[in-house]
Short mmCIF file of N, CA and C in Angstrom, two decimals:
data_model
loop_
_atom_site.label_atom_id
_atom_site.label_comp_id
_atom_site.label_asym_id
_atom_site.label_seq_id
_atom_site.Cartn_x
_atom_site.Cartn_y
_atom_site.Cartn_z
N MET H 11 112.41 97.52 85.68
CA MET H 11 112.97 98.84 84.97
C MET H 11 114.69 98.62 85.62
N SER H 12 115.37 98.60 84.49
CA SER H 12 117.12 98.37 84.97
C SER H 12 117.46 99.37 84.88
N ALA H 13 118.33 99.65 86.12
CA ALA H 13 118.79 100.98 86.29
C ALA H 13 120.49 100.99 85.49
N GLU H 14 120.33 100.75 84.28
CA GLU H 14 121.33 100.74 82.86
C GLU H 14 121.53 101.93 82.90
N SER H 15 122.95 102.75 82.71
CA SER H 15 122.56 103.67 81.69
C SER H 15 122.85 103.26 80.14
N GLY H 16 123.00 104.91 79.84
CA GLY H 16 122.61 104.81 78.17
C GLY H 16 121.32 105.02 78.29
N PRO H 17 120.42 104.67 76.80
CA PRO H 17 119.62 104.66 76.42
C PRO H 17 118.37 104.12 76.83
N GLY H 18 118.86 102.69 77.46
CA GLY H 18 118.21 101.50 78.45
C GLY H 18 117.08 102.68 79.17
N LEU H 19 117.67 103.26 80.06
CA LEU H 19 116.61 103.93 80.76
C LEU H 19 115.70 104.56 80.87
N LEU H 20 115.82 105.39 79.71
CA LEU H 20 115.14 106.75 78.93
C LEU H 20 113.92 105.50 78.17
N ALA H 21 114.34 104.76 77.47
CA ALA H 21 113.68 103.24 76.96
C ALA H 21 112.41 103.15 77.88
N THR H 22 112.89 102.45 78.83
CA THR H 22 112.06 101.69 79.84
C THR H 22 110.93 102.81 80.32
N VAL H 23 111.84 104.21 80.27
CA VAL H 23 110.45 105.60 81.04
C VAL H 23 109.38 105.56 79.87
N VAL H 24 110.01 105.38 78.68
CA VAL H 24 109.21 106.09 77.36
C VAL H 24 108.32 104.92 76.95
N ALA H 25 108.55 103.37 77.15
CA ALA H 25 107.69 102.23 77.04
C ALA H 25 106.53 102.24 78.35
N ALA H 26 106.95 102.94 79.89
CA ALA H 26 106.35 102.70 80.64
C ALA H 26 105.36 104.11 80.82
N LEU H 27 105.54 105.26 80.18
CA LEU H 27 104.42 106.12 79.69
C LEU H 27 103.70 106.33 78.49
N TYR H 28 104.21 105.58 77.44
CA TYR H 28 103.35 104.99 76.41
C TYR H 28 102.06 103.87 76.71
N GLU H 29 102.58 102.93 77.66
CA GLU H 29 101.74 101.85 78.23
C GLU H 29 100.96 102.66 79.19
N SER H 30 101.26 103.51 79.92
CA SER H 30 99.55 104.20 80.76
C SER H 30 98.84 104.80 79.60
N GLY H 31 98.91 105.04 78.36
CA GLY H 31 98.34 106.37 77.46
C GLY H 31 98.89 108.05 77.39
N TRP H 32 100.05 108.09 77.62
CA TRP H 32 100.78 109.16 77.20
C TRP H 32 100.95 109.61 76.22
N ILE H 33 100.70 110.74 75.49
CA ILE H 33 101.70 110.85 74.25
C ILE H 33 102.93 111.97 75.10
N LEU H 34 104.15 111.68 73.69
CA LEU H 34 105.31 111.76 74.22
C LEU H 34 105.93 112.52 72.87
N ASP H 35 106.40 113.09 73.07
CA ASP H 35 107.62 113.82 72.31
C ASP H 35 108.92 113.75 72.63
N VAL H 36 110.16 112.72 71.84
CA VAL H 36 111.22 112.42 72.93
C VAL H 36 112.07 113.00 71.86
N ASP H 37 113.11 112.95 72.67
CA ASP H 37 114.62 113.51 71.91
C ASP H 37 115.11 112.42 72.39
N TRP H 38 115.40 111.23 71.62
CA TRP H 38 116.59 110.21 72.38
C TRP H 38 117.85 110.80 72.33
N ASP H 39 118.65 111.60 71.67
CA ASP H 39 119.80 112.62 71.92
C ASP H 39 119.90 113.27 73.06
N LEU H 40 118.63 113.87 73.80
CA LEU H 40 119.35 114.99 74.65
C LEU H 40 118.53 114.14 75.98
N GLU H 41 117.42 112.75 75.55
CA GLU H 41 117.12 112.07 76.86
C GLU H 41 116.42 112.65 77.75
N THR H 42 115.39 113.54 76.53
CA THR H 42 114.56 114.06 77.31
C THR H 42 113.04 114.17 76.93
N PHE H 43 111.73 114.30 76.99
CA PHE H 43 110.17 114.06 76.37
C PHE H 43 109.73 115.05 76.97
N ASP H 44 108.48 115.31 75.94
CA ASP H 44 107.47 116.17 76.43
C ASP H 44 106.27 115.38 77.02
N LEU H 45 105.91 115.21 77.82
CA LEU H 45 104.41 114.70 77.84
C LEU H 45 103.43 115.74 77.65
N LEU H 46 102.61 115.40 76.74
CA LEU H 46 101.80 116.17 75.91
C LEU H 46 100.49 116.01 76.45
N PRO H 47 99.62 117.03 76.93
CA PRO H 47 98.67 117.53 77.33
C PRO H 47 97.22 116.57 76.72
N ALA H 48 96.35 116.38 77.31
CA ALA H 48 95.13 115.23 76.87
C ALA H 48 94.67 116.58 75.95
N GLY H 49 93.88 116.26 74.63
CA GLY H 49 93.68 116.94 73.83
C GLY H 49 93.88 118.09 73.45
N GLY H 50 95.22 118.47 73.52
CA GLY H 50 96.15 119.63 73.00
C GLY H 50 96.29 121.00 74.03
N ALA H 51 95.82 120.72 74.83
CA ALA H 51 95.53 122.24 75.71
C ALA H 51 96.51 122.44 76.78
N GLY H 52 96.99 123.31 76.66
CA GLY H 52 97.81 123.76 78.18
C GLY H 52 99.43 123.37 77.47
N GLU H 53 100.31 123.42 78.42
CA GLU H 53 101.60 123.36 78.03
C GLU H 53 102.12 121.74 78.12
N PRO H 54 102.93 120.81 77.49
CA PRO H 54 103.36 120.22 77.93
C PRO H 54 104.63 120.28 79.57
N LEU H 55 104.41 118.99 79.80
CA LEU H 55 105.11 118.33 81.10
C LEU H 55 106.42 118.11 80.44
N LEU H 56 107.66 118.52 80.90
CA LEU H 56 109.41 117.88 80.80
C LEU H 56 109.42 116.94 81.70
N GLY H 57 110.24 115.68 81.05
CA GLY H 57 110.68 114.76 81.46
C GLY H 57 112.10 114.91 80.99
N VAL H 58 113.31 114.61 82.19
CA VAL H 58 114.35 113.60 81.84
C VAL H 58 115.17 113.27 82.34
N VAL H 59 115.38 112.10 81.84
CA VAL H 59 116.50 111.11 81.84
C VAL H 59 117.99 111.46 82.45
N MET H 60 118.05 111.42 83.33
CA MET H 60 119.91 111.70 83.44
C MET H 60 120.49 110.17 84.11
N THR H 61 121.12 109.93 83.03
CA THR H 61 121.83 108.25 82.58
C THR H 61 122.81 108.17 84.11
N HIS H 62 123.54 109.75 84.22
CA HIS H 62 124.51 109.30 85.11
C HIS H 62 124.76 109.24 86.25
N SER H 63 123.29 109.66 86.79
CA SER H 63 122.91 109.35 88.01
C SER H 63 121.55 108.49 88.38
N ARG H 64 121.12 107.97 87.03
CA ARG H 64 120.09 107.27 86.83
C ARG H 64 118.52 107.47 87.55
N ALA H 65 118.66 108.71 87.57
CA ALA H 65 117.31 109.28 87.91
C ALA H 65 116.44 110.20 86.22
N VAL H 66 115.68 110.16 86.98
CA VAL H 66 114.73 110.87 86.21
C VAL H 66 113.94 112.00 86.35
N ALA H 67 113.45 113.18 86.07
CA ALA H 67 112.59 113.82 86.78
C ALA H 67 111.68 114.65 85.75
N PHE H 68 110.42 115.10 86.36
CA PHE H 68 109.53 116.01 85.60
C PHE H 68 109.76 117.36 85.84
N TYR H 69 109.55 118.16 84.85
CA TYR H 69 109.46 119.88 84.99
C TYR H 69 108.35 120.42 84.54
N ARG H 70 107.29 121.40 85.39
CA ARG H 70 106.81 121.41 85.39
C ARG H 70 107.05 123.18 85.08
N VAL H 71 107.38 123.69 83.88
CA VAL H 71 108.32 124.86 83.28
C VAL H 71 107.48 126.14 83.29
N HIS H 72 107.21 127.36 83.91
CA HIS H 72 106.56 128.65 83.92
C HIS H 72 106.09 128.76 82.55
N PRO H 73 105.04 129.19 81.78
CA PRO H 73 105.57 129.73 80.96
C PRO H 73 106.49 130.85 80.60
N THR H 74 106.51 131.82 81.07
CA THR H 74 107.14 132.89 81.09
C THR H 74 108.23 133.35 82.07
N TYR H 75 109.14 133.78 81.32
CA TYR H 75 109.88 133.89 82.45
C TYR H 75 110.15 135.31 83.69
N VAL H 76 110.42 134.93 84.78
CA VAL H 76 110.06 135.92 85.77
C VAL H 76 110.87 137.62 85.67
N PRO H 77 109.34 138.67 85.84
CA PRO H 77 110.13 139.78 85.33
C PRO H 77 111.33 139.85 86.26
N VAL H 78 112.12 140.64 86.08
CA VAL H 78 113.15 141.31 87.79
C VAL H 78 112.60 142.13 88.45
N ALA H 79 111.81 142.99 88.24
CA ALA H 79 111.18 143.36 89.44
C ALA H 79 110.16 142.58 90.03
N ALA H 80 110.03 141.36 89.49
CA ALA H 80 109.33 140.33 90.55
C ALA H 80 110.24 139.64 90.81
N ARG H 81 111.49 139.20 90.63
CA ARG H 81 112.17 138.42 91.38
C ARG H 81 112.39 137.70 92.79
N ALA H 82 112.53 139.01 93.88
CA ALA H 82 112.83 138.94 95.36
C ALA H 82 111.43 138.35 95.41
N ALA H 83 110.25 139.04 94.74
CA ALA H 83 108.92 138.04 95.97
C ALA H 83 108.91 136.92 95.59
N VAL H 84 109.14 137.03 94.11
CA VAL H 84 108.99 135.25 93.84
C VAL H 84 109.65 134.27 94.49
N ALA H 85 110.69 134.45 94.73
CA ALA H 85 112.26 134.11 95.16
C ALA H 85 111.46 133.46 96.76
N GLU H 86 111.04 134.33 97.45
CA GLU H 86 110.35 134.35 98.61
C GLU H 86 109.10 133.49 98.67
N PHE H 87 108.48 133.63 97.68
CA PHE H 87 107.41 132.79 97.41
C PHE H 87 107.73 131.61 97.40
N VAL H 88 108.46 131.40 96.56
CA VAL H 88 109.45 129.22 96.60
C VAL H 88 109.69 128.97 98.00
N THR H 89 110.66 130.10 97.98
CA THR H 89 110.94 129.30 99.28
C THR H 89 109.99 128.91 100.67
N ARG H 90 109.08 129.84 100.37
CA ARG H 90 108.18 129.14 101.73
C ARG H 90 107.58 128.10 100.88
N GLN H 91 107.35 128.50 99.75
CA GLN H 91 106.31 126.85 99.47
C GLN H 91 107.60 125.34 99.37
N ASN H 92 108.26 125.81 99.17
CA ASN H 92 109.55 124.53 99.07
C ASN H 92 109.13 123.88 100.95
N THR H 93 109.55 124.60 101.70
CA THR H 93 109.47 123.99 103.10
C THR H 93 108.25 123.28 103.53
N LEU H 94 106.84 123.40 102.33
CA LEU H 94 105.95 122.76 102.22
C LEU H 94 106.05 121.63 101.47
N LEU H 95 107.23 121.30 100.78
CA LEU H 95 107.07 120.38 99.57
C LEU H 95 107.95 119.36 100.32
N VAL H 96 107.42 118.55 99.87
CA VAL H 96 108.15 116.38 100.58
C VAL H 96 109.38 116.13 99.08
N THR H 97 108.64 115.95 98.11
CA THR H 97 108.93 114.77 97.13
C THR H 97 109.11 115.99 95.37
N SER H 98 109.02 117.30 95.81
CA SER H 98 109.27 118.08 94.51
C SER H 98 109.41 119.46 95.24
N ALA H 99 110.14 120.49 94.36
CA ALA H 99 110.83 121.58 94.82
C ALA H 99 110.77 122.59 93.51
N PHE H 100 110.05 124.22 94.12
CA PHE H 100 110.48 124.87 93.34
C PHE H 100 111.90 125.10 92.85
N GLU H 101 112.05 125.60 91.29
CA GLU H 101 113.33 125.89 90.94
C GLU H 101 113.73 127.47 90.27
N LEU H 102 113.49 128.39 90.82
CA LEU H 102 114.05 129.94 90.10
C LEU H 102 115.23 130.62 90.23
N ASP H 103 116.01 130.64 88.69
CA ASP H 103 117.02 131.13 88.26
C ASP H 103 117.03 132.40 88.61
N LEU H 104 117.25 133.11 89.14
CA LEU H 104 117.55 134.04 89.49
C LEU H 104 118.54 135.61 88.67
N ALA H 105 119.19 134.48 88.00
CA ALA H 105 119.96 135.38 86.46
C ALA H 105 119.13 135.73 85.83
N THR H 106 118.16 134.58 85.48
CA THR H 106 117.41 134.33 83.91
C THR H 106 116.00 134.75 84.14
N GLY H 107 115.33 133.94 85.66
CA GLY H 107 113.69 134.30 85.70
C GLY H 107 112.92 133.22 85.40
N SER H 108 113.87 131.98 84.80
CA SER H 108 113.31 130.87 84.78
C SER H 108 112.73 130.30 85.94
N LEU H 109 111.35 129.93 86.20
CA LEU H 109 111.22 129.06 87.16
C LEU H 109 110.20 127.92 86.82
N SER H 110 110.45 126.84 87.35
CA SER H 110 109.96 125.44 86.88
C SER H 110 109.52 124.98 88.54
N LEU H 111 108.71 123.90 88.50
CA LEU H 111 108.41 123.24 89.79
C LEU H 111 108.90 121.42 89.05
N ARG H 112 109.59 120.91 89.84
CA ARG H 112 110.52 119.62 89.80
C ARG H 112 110.28 118.57 90.54
N ALA H 113 109.73 117.18 90.26
CA ALA H 113 109.75 116.20 91.23
C ALA H 113 111.08 115.41 90.60
N GLY H 114 111.57 114.50 90.96
CA GLY H 114 113.11 113.61 91.06
C GLY H 114 112.91 112.04 91.32
N PHE H 115 113.45 111.07 90.70
CA PHE H 115 113.69 109.82 91.45
C PHE H 115 114.94 109.48 91.23
N ALA H 116 115.64 109.00 91.85
CA ALA H 116 116.74 108.13 91.81
C ALA H 116 116.26 106.82 91.33
N VAL H 117 116.55 106.01 90.43
CA VAL H 117 116.28 104.49 90.25
C VAL H 117 117.36 103.58 90.75
N PRO H 118 116.77 102.82 91.29
CA PRO H 118 117.46 102.07 92.41
C PRO H 118 118.10 101.10 91.01
N ASP H 119 119.19 100.42 91.41
CA ASP H 119 119.91 99.13 90.88
C ASP H 119 119.26 97.90 91.27
N VAL H 120 117.82 97.94 90.69
CA VAL H 120 117.40 96.74 90.51
C VAL H 120 116.67 96.51 89.11
N GLU H 121 116.10 95.74 88.99
CA GLU H 121 115.44 95.20 87.75
C GLU H 121 113.42 95.54 88.67
N LEU H 122 112.91 96.50 88.03
CA LEU H 122 111.62 96.87 88.33
C LEU H 122 110.44 96.75 87.10
N ASP H 123 109.62 95.94 87.94
CA ASP H 123 108.22 95.34 86.58
C ASP H 123 107.91 96.68 85.83
N LEU H 124 107.40 97.05 85.16
CA LEU H 124 107.18 97.61 84.65
C LEU H 124 105.99 98.37 85.27
N SER H 125 104.63 97.70 85.90
CA SER H 125 103.88 98.23 86.63
C SER H 125 104.40 98.76 87.85
N VAL H 126 105.47 98.69 88.04
CA VAL H 126 106.13 99.93 89.80
C VAL H 126 106.42 100.59 88.54
N VAL H 127 107.41 101.17 87.53
CA VAL H 127 107.77 101.95 87.38
C VAL H 127 106.51 103.28 86.44
N GLN H 128 105.88 102.76 86.27
CA GLN H 128 104.35 103.15 86.01
C GLN H 128 103.73 103.83 87.22
N ALA H 129 103.73 103.25 88.33
CA ALA H 129 103.28 103.58 89.26
C ALA H 129 103.83 104.84 89.82
N ILE H 130 105.63 104.26 89.70
CA ILE H 130 106.36 106.15 90.13
C ILE H 130 105.84 107.08 89.47
N LEU H 131 106.02 106.57 87.94
CA LEU H 131 105.98 107.55 87.19
C LEU H 131 104.91 108.66 87.31
N ALA H 132 103.69 107.88 87.17
CA ALA H 132 102.13 108.25 88.02
C ALA H 132 102.23 109.44 88.98
N ARG H 133 103.08 108.89 90.01
CA ARG H 133 102.80 109.73 91.01
C ARG H 133 103.68 110.69 91.29
N MET H 134 105.14 111.07 90.21
CA MET H 134 105.99 112.55 90.31
C MET H 134 105.36 113.29 89.32
N ILE H 135 104.18 112.74 88.11
CA ILE H 135 103.45 113.55 87.57
C ILE H 135 102.83 114.47 88.07
N THR H 136 101.49 113.09 88.86
CA THR H 136 100.75 113.96 89.90
C THR H 136 101.34 115.13 91.29
N GLU H 137 102.33 114.87 91.48
CA GLU H 137 103.16 115.55 92.17
C GLU H 137 102.81 116.83 92.39
N VAL H 138 103.44 116.69 90.58
CA VAL H 138 103.91 118.15 89.86
C VAL H 138 102.89 118.81 89.47
N GLU H 139 101.73 117.97 89.16
CA GLU H 139 100.41 118.47 88.82
C GLU H 139 99.29 119.08 89.51
N GLU H 140 100.05 118.27 91.52
CA GLU H 140 98.80 119.37 92.16
C GLU H 140 99.53 120.57 92.89
N VAL H 141 100.67 120.18 92.90
CA VAL H 141 101.12 121.35 93.63
C VAL H 141 101.40 122.40 92.83
N ARG H 142 101.14 122.71 91.39
CA ARG H 142 101.22 123.69 90.57
C ARG H 142 99.44 124.13 90.48
N THR H 143 98.44 123.17 90.10
CA THR H 143 97.13 123.38 91.00
C THR H 143 97.08 124.35 92.12
N ARG H 144 97.51 123.72 93.22
CA ARG H 144 98.05 124.21 94.27
C ARG H 144 98.23 125.47 94.73
N THR H 145 99.11 125.82 93.95
CA THR H 145 100.25 127.19 94.22
C THR H 145 99.68 128.28 92.85
N GLU H 146 99.07 127.75 91.95
CA GLU H 146 99.09 128.86 90.41
C GLU H 146 98.32 130.28 90.97
N ALA H 147 97.26 130.15 92.13
CA ALA H 147 96.81 131.34 91.81
C ALA H 147 97.64 132.48 92.53
N GLU H 148 97.71 132.06 93.60
CA GLU H 148 98.78 132.45 94.99
C GLU H 148 100.19 133.25 93.68
N LEU H 149 100.92 132.42 93.07
CA LEU H 149 102.01 132.60 92.28
C LEU H 149 101.43 133.73 91.50
N ASP H 150 100.49 133.75 90.90
CA ASP H 150 100.31 134.46 89.50
C ASP H 150 99.98 136.04 90.65
N ALA H 151 99.14 136.05 91.65
CA ALA H 151 99.13 137.10 92.79
C ALA H 151 100.01 137.48 92.92
N VAL H 152 101.44 137.13 93.53
CA VAL H 152 102.08 137.20 93.75
C VAL H 152 103.17 138.08 92.49
N LEU H 153 102.91 137.73 91.54
CA LEU H 153 103.94 138.18 90.45
C LEU H 153 103.27 139.62 90.02
N ALA H 154 101.72 139.64 90.30
CA ALA H 154 101.00 140.41 89.85
C ALA H 154 101.72 141.76 90.74
N GLY H 155 101.24 141.52 91.68
CA GLY H 155 101.30 142.29 93.09
C GLY H 155 103.07 142.85 92.86
N ALA H 156 104.07 142.14 92.54
CA ALA H 156 105.30 142.47 92.40
C ALA H 156 105.67 143.40 91.35
N VAL H 157 105.19 143.35 90.02
CA VAL H 157 105.12 144.17 88.79
C VAL H 157 104.42 145.41 89.19
N LEU H 158 103.14 145.25 89.78
CA LEU H 158 102.57 146.76 90.24
C LEU H 158 103.27 147.57 90.71
N ALA H 159 103.94 146.97 92.07
CA ALA H 159 104.34 147.65 92.62
C ALA H 159 105.59 148.35 92.77
N ALA H 160 106.39 148.08 91.40
CA ALA H 160 107.72 147.90 90.80
C ALA H 160 107.18 149.21 89.92
N ALA H 161 106.24 149.05 89.23
CA ALA H 161 105.33 149.99 88.33
C ALA H 161 104.99 151.66 89.12
N ASP H 162 104.65 151.12 90.12
CA ASP H 162 104.31 151.86 91.21
C ASP H 162 105.40 152.73 92.13
N ARG H 163 106.55 152.45 91.45
CA ARG H 163 107.54 153.23 91.86
C ARG H 163 108.37 154.01 90.94
N ALA H 164 107.81 153.10 89.97
CA ALA H 164 108.56 153.84 88.62
C ALA H 164 108.16 155.70 88.15
#
């Protein structure tokens, strides 16, 4: 994989994912892509190529915005979780309630074989999905508890 700027990095990432059997919906202009779930069930995983920093990131975006009443509790949850994570992180926009889990990789300025690119991307995807699976029930409980507590106060 050449760490070149421009569409070359996106094209390499897309080729590596296609070769690995993923189904993609690519926006070449925005340099983003959705990894579509097998069988069409579930939410797609968002991929972003940032040519200016030669980086690739995957985002598992929470399907709904975090309600205002739950943002403080969710902020505490993601802060606790982030201290346990090494190669991924939760991101919560306190202004909008947008919540996502991200894993990223800065591509070195060296030529990498397609199989190496595939292995790096597969590890990033696995990281995001494993963390989501591990934390999903607790996050749902935090959201539900915060919303119920706010309703009780109202």
